[in-house]
């Protein structure tokens, strides 16, 4: 086209160029559709599992550790619902009128307890070298999918925003996982460790019965989440670090709990291996899950496009870095773990540390984060 051409030849080339441009638009549309279909198919494939993971359903899970024994009470104990009513800590009835079932108001010392738990968890985990974060609580549906969750479908746990490609998060794992999306990290930056605070929103589709009453299974709650990006050869090591931090936190509060190596049937799609912590809830008369720690290997990072470049001569974090002489990139491994899921921690604290007079003793580590409050006492009855 730059040279001297006969008008007829030039016109033919112009027409050919137009046809190529139109064909390219059509091909790009087909590519978007095929990419979406491929993503949907890939989501049906879970991660592989660690060779030591027990095979079977939840009952096949193996106890790794048992901490303390259940407290023995010499009086008739109450569950957290009775305690919350007597101590004026919750209002489920008003929340049901305002928002629907499985919502709640926290009142009085319960507000201090939530704030205290959050600040205590962030402070304790930050001491161990984790970067504190407060995350967005609305994310793109594509990010939810890439993290291994299903934002659509009949049994989804995700609240989707109508007429918008966005969702409310069910865990801070999702926005933290996406913080380095489509990036190449320098090896020197790894491991990247975060401790993130967020509210979490879950539909709890199909959840019903006495096992879900009160604060145990709700639609909205606060949570502090740990998240690690690391080199592949280090993910098993950091998985052990995460569960050790969880055990230290819950042990320091004086809780009786067990740590489980969860069986294959209880692993979500992203998890290569998962350790759960179940604490004794005497008022409910059973153990309840209060946290989990998962090694997701490169399941999420492949979908999110998070890689690192080996070698010490790596430039600062960049988007889709360029350079022909650089070492080939590798996908990072991602791990996540719950430092504190507030409602279930409140259940544990109220039920385990209740007193015969109806009061609840606050564990010592939490007192500095609650203005020095030692005990939640019954309210004095005012005369009419």
XYZ file of C-alpha atoms in Angstrom:
384
model
C 0.000 0.000 0.000
C 2.944 2.383 0.543
C 4.317 1.916 -2.964
C 2.945 3.050 -6.321
C -0.044 0.904 -7.207
C -2.657 0.897 -9.891
C -5.943 2.368 -8.562
C -7.757 -0.925 -9.127
C -5.084 -2.881 -7.198
C -5.097 -0.328 -4.361
C -8.901 -0.489 -4.126
C -8.807 -4.298 -3.987
C -6.308 -4.128 -1.097
C -8.472 -1.591 0.736
C -11.469 -3.917 0.406
C -9.389 -6.850 1.627
C -8.291 -4.800 4.652
C -11.912 -3.969 5.496
C -12.873 -7.648 5.240
C -9.981 -8.652 7.504
C -11.012 -6.033 10.070
C -14.627 -7.235 10.070
C -13.479 -10.850 10.295
C -11.232 -9.997 13.225
C -14.157 -8.469 15.151
C -16.181 -11.645 14.597
C -13.252 -13.846 15.678
C -12.735 -11.758 18.826
C -16.406 -12.199 19.748
C -16.079 -15.963 19.222
C -12.929 -15.975 21.359
C -14.729 -14.256 24.263
C -17.505 -16.851 24.123
C -15.073 -19.768 23.914
C -12.987 -18.374 26.777
C -16.132 -18.124 28.937
C -17.096 -21.694 28.068
C -13.579 -22.912 28.855
C -13.678 -21.086 32.210
C -17.021 -22.743 33.052
C -15.655 -26.183 32.172
C -12.459 -25.585 34.162
C -14.497 -24.658 37.230
C -15.956 -28.173 37.230
C -12.456 -29.536 37.893
C -11.316 -29.366 41.552
C -7.706 -29.157 42.666
C -5.764 -32.366 43.182
C -5.348 -33.447 46.823
C -2.345 -33.959 49.072
C -1.293 -37.643 49.313
C -1.954 -37.630 53.085
C -5.523 -36.295 52.863
C -7.997 -38.912 54.167
C -10.296 -40.257 51.463
C -14.036 -40.166 52.096
C -16.731 -37.935 53.559
C -16.496 -35.612 56.559
C -16.618 -38.576 58.967
C -13.332 -39.814 57.506
C -11.470 -36.692 58.657
C -8.605 -37.327 61.080
C -7.954 -35.518 64.377
C -4.489 -33.924 64.285
C -4.576 -32.287 67.696
C -6.799 -31.942 70.766
C -6.343 -28.925 73.046
C -7.660 -28.888 76.625
C -10.719 -30.731 77.926
C -14.308 -29.511 78.074
C -15.030 -27.348 81.096
C -17.105 -29.084 83.769
C -20.010 -27.018 85.069
C -21.655 -27.512 88.480
C -24.770 -25.569 87.467
C -27.328 -25.672 84.668
C -25.726 -24.018 81.668
C -27.357 -21.837 79.014
C -26.702 -21.606 75.301
C -25.600 -18.335 73.712
C -29.174 -17.416 72.778
C -30.330 -17.573 76.399
C -27.213 -15.754 77.584
C -27.613 -13.114 74.898
C -31.231 -12.521 75.884
C -30.498 -12.370 79.628
C -27.486 -10.072 79.156
C -29.213 -7.967 76.469
C -26.532 -8.672 73.841
C -28.559 -9.613 70.734
C -31.827 -8.774 69.018
C -32.803 -11.345 66.420
C -36.494 -10.408 66.388
C -35.959 -6.784 65.362
C -33.380 -7.843 62.755
C -35.861 -10.358 61.305
C -38.403 -7.555 60.872
C -35.849 -5.213 59.316
C -33.763 -7.618 57.212
C -35.186 -11.148 57.403
C -34.167 -14.363 59.139
C -30.525 -15.081 60.039
C -29.723 -11.420 60.652
C -29.094 -9.897 64.067
C -28.365 -6.756 66.014
C -25.463 -6.802 68.481
C -26.039 -4.650 71.562
C -24.186 -3.381 74.620
C -21.090 -5.439 75.502
C -21.541 -7.660 72.422
C -20.503 -4.658 70.306
C -17.356 -4.250 72.402
C -16.759 -7.984 72.112
C -16.934 -7.929 68.300
C -14.624 -4.911 68.045
C -12.295 -6.411 70.636
C -12.040 -9.731 68.799
C -11.286 -7.996 65.495
C -8.596 -5.716 66.929
C -7.067 -8.539 68.983
C -6.874 -10.892 65.974
C -5.373 -8.246 63.669
C -2.848 -7.179 66.321
C -1.757 -10.737 67.096
C -1.398 -11.796 63.458
C 0.316 -8.522 62.462
C 3.016 -9.269 65.059
C 3.895 -12.301 62.970
C 4.693 -10.232 59.875
C 1.293 -10.114 58.163
C 0.241 -6.897 56.378
C -3.146 -5.597 57.623
C -5.828 -4.981 54.984
C -9.417 -3.811 54.832
C -10.822 -5.118 51.557
C -13.614 -4.152 49.149
C -16.760 -6.110 49.962
C -18.119 -6.054 46.403
C -16.086 -7.818 43.712
C -16.506 -8.828 40.090
C -18.177 -12.200 39.491
C -15.180 -13.265 37.402
C -12.877 -12.864 40.422
C -15.226 -14.998 42.541
C -15.088 -17.699 39.854
C -11.318 -17.543 39.508
C -10.957 -18.040 43.270
C -12.916 -21.294 42.908
C -16.367 -20.222 44.094
C -19.661 -20.426 42.213
C -21.400 -17.023 42.016
C -24.360 -18.493 40.142
C -26.516 -21.597 40.299
C -29.233 -22.892 42.598
C -26.985 -23.772 45.545
C -24.671 -20.770 45.383
C -23.688 -19.169 48.692
C -22.976 -15.860 46.933
C -25.225 -12.798 46.810
C -25.126 -11.377 43.278
C -26.026 -7.771 42.464
C -28.895 -7.607 39.970
C -28.141 -6.182 36.524
C -24.473 -5.982 37.406
C -21.455 -8.278 37.097
C -20.634 -7.919 40.793
C -21.142 -9.929 43.986
C -20.965 -9.446 47.741
C -17.999 -11.342 49.149
C -18.474 -14.452 51.283
C -14.915 -14.191 52.602
C -11.989 -11.760 52.372
C -10.095 -14.592 50.664
C -11.646 -13.411 47.383
C -10.585 -9.727 47.287
C -7.198 -10.538 48.843
C -6.657 -13.280 46.264
C -7.374 -10.725 43.547
C -5.090 -7.974 44.880
C -2.189 -9.161 42.664
C -4.330 -10.426 39.773
C -2.555 -10.434 36.379
C 0.769 -9.531 37.995
C 4.308 -10.864 37.945
C 5.811 -10.621 41.417
C 9.543 -10.517 42.113
C 10.755 -13.593 43.950
C 12.277 -11.289 46.576
C 8.737 -10.102 47.503
C 7.646 -13.620 48.484
C 6.120 -14.686 50.717
C 3.461 -11.977 50.764
C 1.387 -12.347 53.940
C -1.847 -10.460 54.609
C -4.339 -10.302 57.475
C -7.618 -8.859 56.192
C -10.749 -7.608 57.909
C -14.099 -7.616 56.105
C -17.771 -8.254 56.474
C -18.898 -11.485 54.813
C -22.236 -12.223 53.159
C -23.578 -15.732 52.541
C -26.975 -16.938 51.358
C -26.669 -20.131 53.458
C -28.914 -21.859 50.930
C -30.423 -25.017 52.381
C -29.179 -24.295 55.917
C -31.839 -25.050 58.516
C -32.378 -26.851 61.812
C -31.158 -26.604 65.395
C -27.504 -26.908 64.307
C -27.773 -23.493 62.644
C -29.713 -21.558 65.299
C -28.656 -18.227 66.720
C -25.304 -16.835 65.640
C -23.935 -20.110 64.308
C -25.037 -19.659 60.686
C -25.976 -16.151 59.604
C -26.165 -14.119 56.402
C -23.764 -11.326 57.447
C -20.801 -11.395 59.804
C -17.342 -9.966 60.440
C -14.202 -12.014 59.901
C -10.435 -11.637 60.047
C -8.719 -13.713 57.354
C -5.068 -14.613 56.760
C -3.760 -15.040 53.210
C -0.327 -15.979 51.819
C 1.251 -15.836 48.336
C 4.414 -17.961 48.251
C 6.762 -20.074 46.139
C 5.389 -23.556 45.315
C 8.004 -25.420 47.344
C 7.059 -23.455 50.488
C 3.273 -23.827 50.557
C 3.211 -26.932 52.785
C 5.454 -25.128 55.269
C 3.189 -22.048 55.337
C 0.110 -24.236 55.665
C 1.578 -25.531 58.924
C 2.343 -21.951 59.957
C -1.255 -20.873 59.427
C -2.776 -23.695 61.463
C -0.203 -23.081 64.223
C -1.253 -19.411 64.398
C -4.909 -20.407 64.627
C -4.170 -22.897 67.386
C -2.116 -20.310 69.301
C -4.923 -17.739 69.058
C -7.685 -20.064 70.246
C -5.517 -21.658 72.917
C -4.642 -18.230 74.353
C -8.380 -17.634 74.918
C -8.649 -20.852 76.936
C -10.899 -22.721 74.500
C -11.191 -26.482 74.192
C -10.887 -27.456 70.517
C -9.684 -30.083 68.085
C -7.823 -29.674 64.784
C -8.886 -31.926 61.904
C -7.201 -32.980 58.658
C -10.307 -32.816 56.487
C -11.231 -35.686 54.163
C -11.493 -35.343 50.386
C -15.298 -35.143 50.414
C -15.178 -31.999 52.584
C -12.627 -30.076 50.508
C -13.831 -27.198 48.359
C -12.724 -27.069 44.723
C -9.587 -24.925 45.352
C -8.224 -26.824 48.375
C -5.277 -29.200 48.037
C -5.441 -29.789 51.791
C -7.553 -28.243 54.558
C -7.246 -28.208 58.325
C -10.365 -27.265 60.322
C -10.564 -26.172 63.947
C -13.712 -27.216 65.817
C -14.309 -25.737 69.272
C -16.518 -27.118 72.016
C -19.750 -25.150 72.419
C -21.246 -26.437 75.689
C -24.581 -24.621 75.394
C -25.176 -26.176 71.983
C -23.753 -29.478 73.243
C -21.431 -30.064 70.299
C -18.270 -29.040 68.487
C -18.619 -26.276 65.922
C -16.216 -25.201 63.193
C -14.589 -21.866 64.070
C -11.855 -21.757 61.433
C -10.130 -23.524 58.580
C -6.748 -23.280 56.879
C -6.394 -24.275 53.221
C -3.475 -24.764 50.858
C -4.827 -24.021 47.365
C -1.456 -24.547 45.575
C -1.659 -22.887 42.121
C -5.391 -23.539 41.586
C -6.344 -19.900 42.176
C -3.164 -18.266 40.880
C -3.507 -19.925 37.433
C -7.008 -18.516 37.077
C -6.075 -15.129 38.532
C -2.842 -14.874 36.526
C -0.512 -14.394 39.516
C 3.063 -15.438 38.808
C 6.535 -14.710 40.102
C 9.865 -14.470 38.329
C 12.757 -16.384 39.907
C 16.185 -14.748 40.338
C 17.467 -11.873 42.431
C 17.640 -9.454 39.484
C 13.886 -9.009 39.297
C 12.419 -5.528 38.867
C 9.609 -4.255 41.094
C 6.137 -5.779 40.869
C 4.809 -5.234 37.369
C 1.807 -6.003 35.207
C 2.733 -8.556 32.556
C 6.451 -7.840 32.732
C 8.552 -7.869 29.582
C 12.121 -8.907 28.904
C 13.761 -11.666 26.901
C 16.685 -12.322 29.246
C 14.606 -12.840 32.385
C 13.978 -16.254 33.927
C 10.632 -17.832 32.973
C 7.796 -17.073 35.348
C 6.044 -19.583 37.613
C 2.655 -19.508 39.295
C 2.655 -18.692 43.002
C 0.839 -20.846 45.550
C -1.978 -19.324 47.623
C -3.114 -20.204 51.139
C -5.883 -18.865 53.367
C -6.929 -19.318 56.990
C -9.457 -17.844 59.410
C -7.985 -15.866 62.283
C -11.373 -14.961 63.761
C -14.939 -15.541 62.554
C -16.677 -13.246 65.020
C -20.162 -14.777 65.570
C -18.849 -18.274 66.275
C -16.158 -16.880 68.550
C -18.871 -15.025 70.475
C -20.774 -18.328 70.839
C -17.640 -20.023 72.231
C -16.811 -17.224 74.662
C -20.318 -16.788 76.046
C -21.004 -20.505 76.458
C -17.604 -21.559 77.806
C -17.074 -18.681 80.232
C -20.570 -18.294 81.660
C -20.912 -18.155 85.440
C -23.577 -19.453 87.790
C -24.896 -15.921 88.422
C -25.479 -15.437 84.685
C -22.375 -13.317 84.071
C -19.692 -14.092 81.454
C -15.972 -13.673 82.168
C -13.923 -12.064 79.360
C -10.671 -13.959 78.585
C -7.648 -11.946 79.664
C -6.114 -11.407 76.173
C -9.284 -9.605 75.026
C -9.631 -7.235 77.987
C -7.204 -4.544 76.727
C -9.241 -4.408 73.493
C -12.524 -3.948 75.398
C -11.592 -0.977 77.546
C -10.450 -3.205 80.393
C -13.848 -4.928 80.756
C -13.438 -8.135 82.763
C -16.982 -9.428 83.056
C -20.290 -9.040 81.213
C -22.774 -8.835 84.079
C -26.564 -9.079 84.116
C -28.238 -5.682 83.855
C -29.766 -4.276 87.006
C -33.565 -4.387 86.837
C -35.127 -0.946 87.158
C -38.275 -0.667 89.284
C -41.477 0.372 87.509
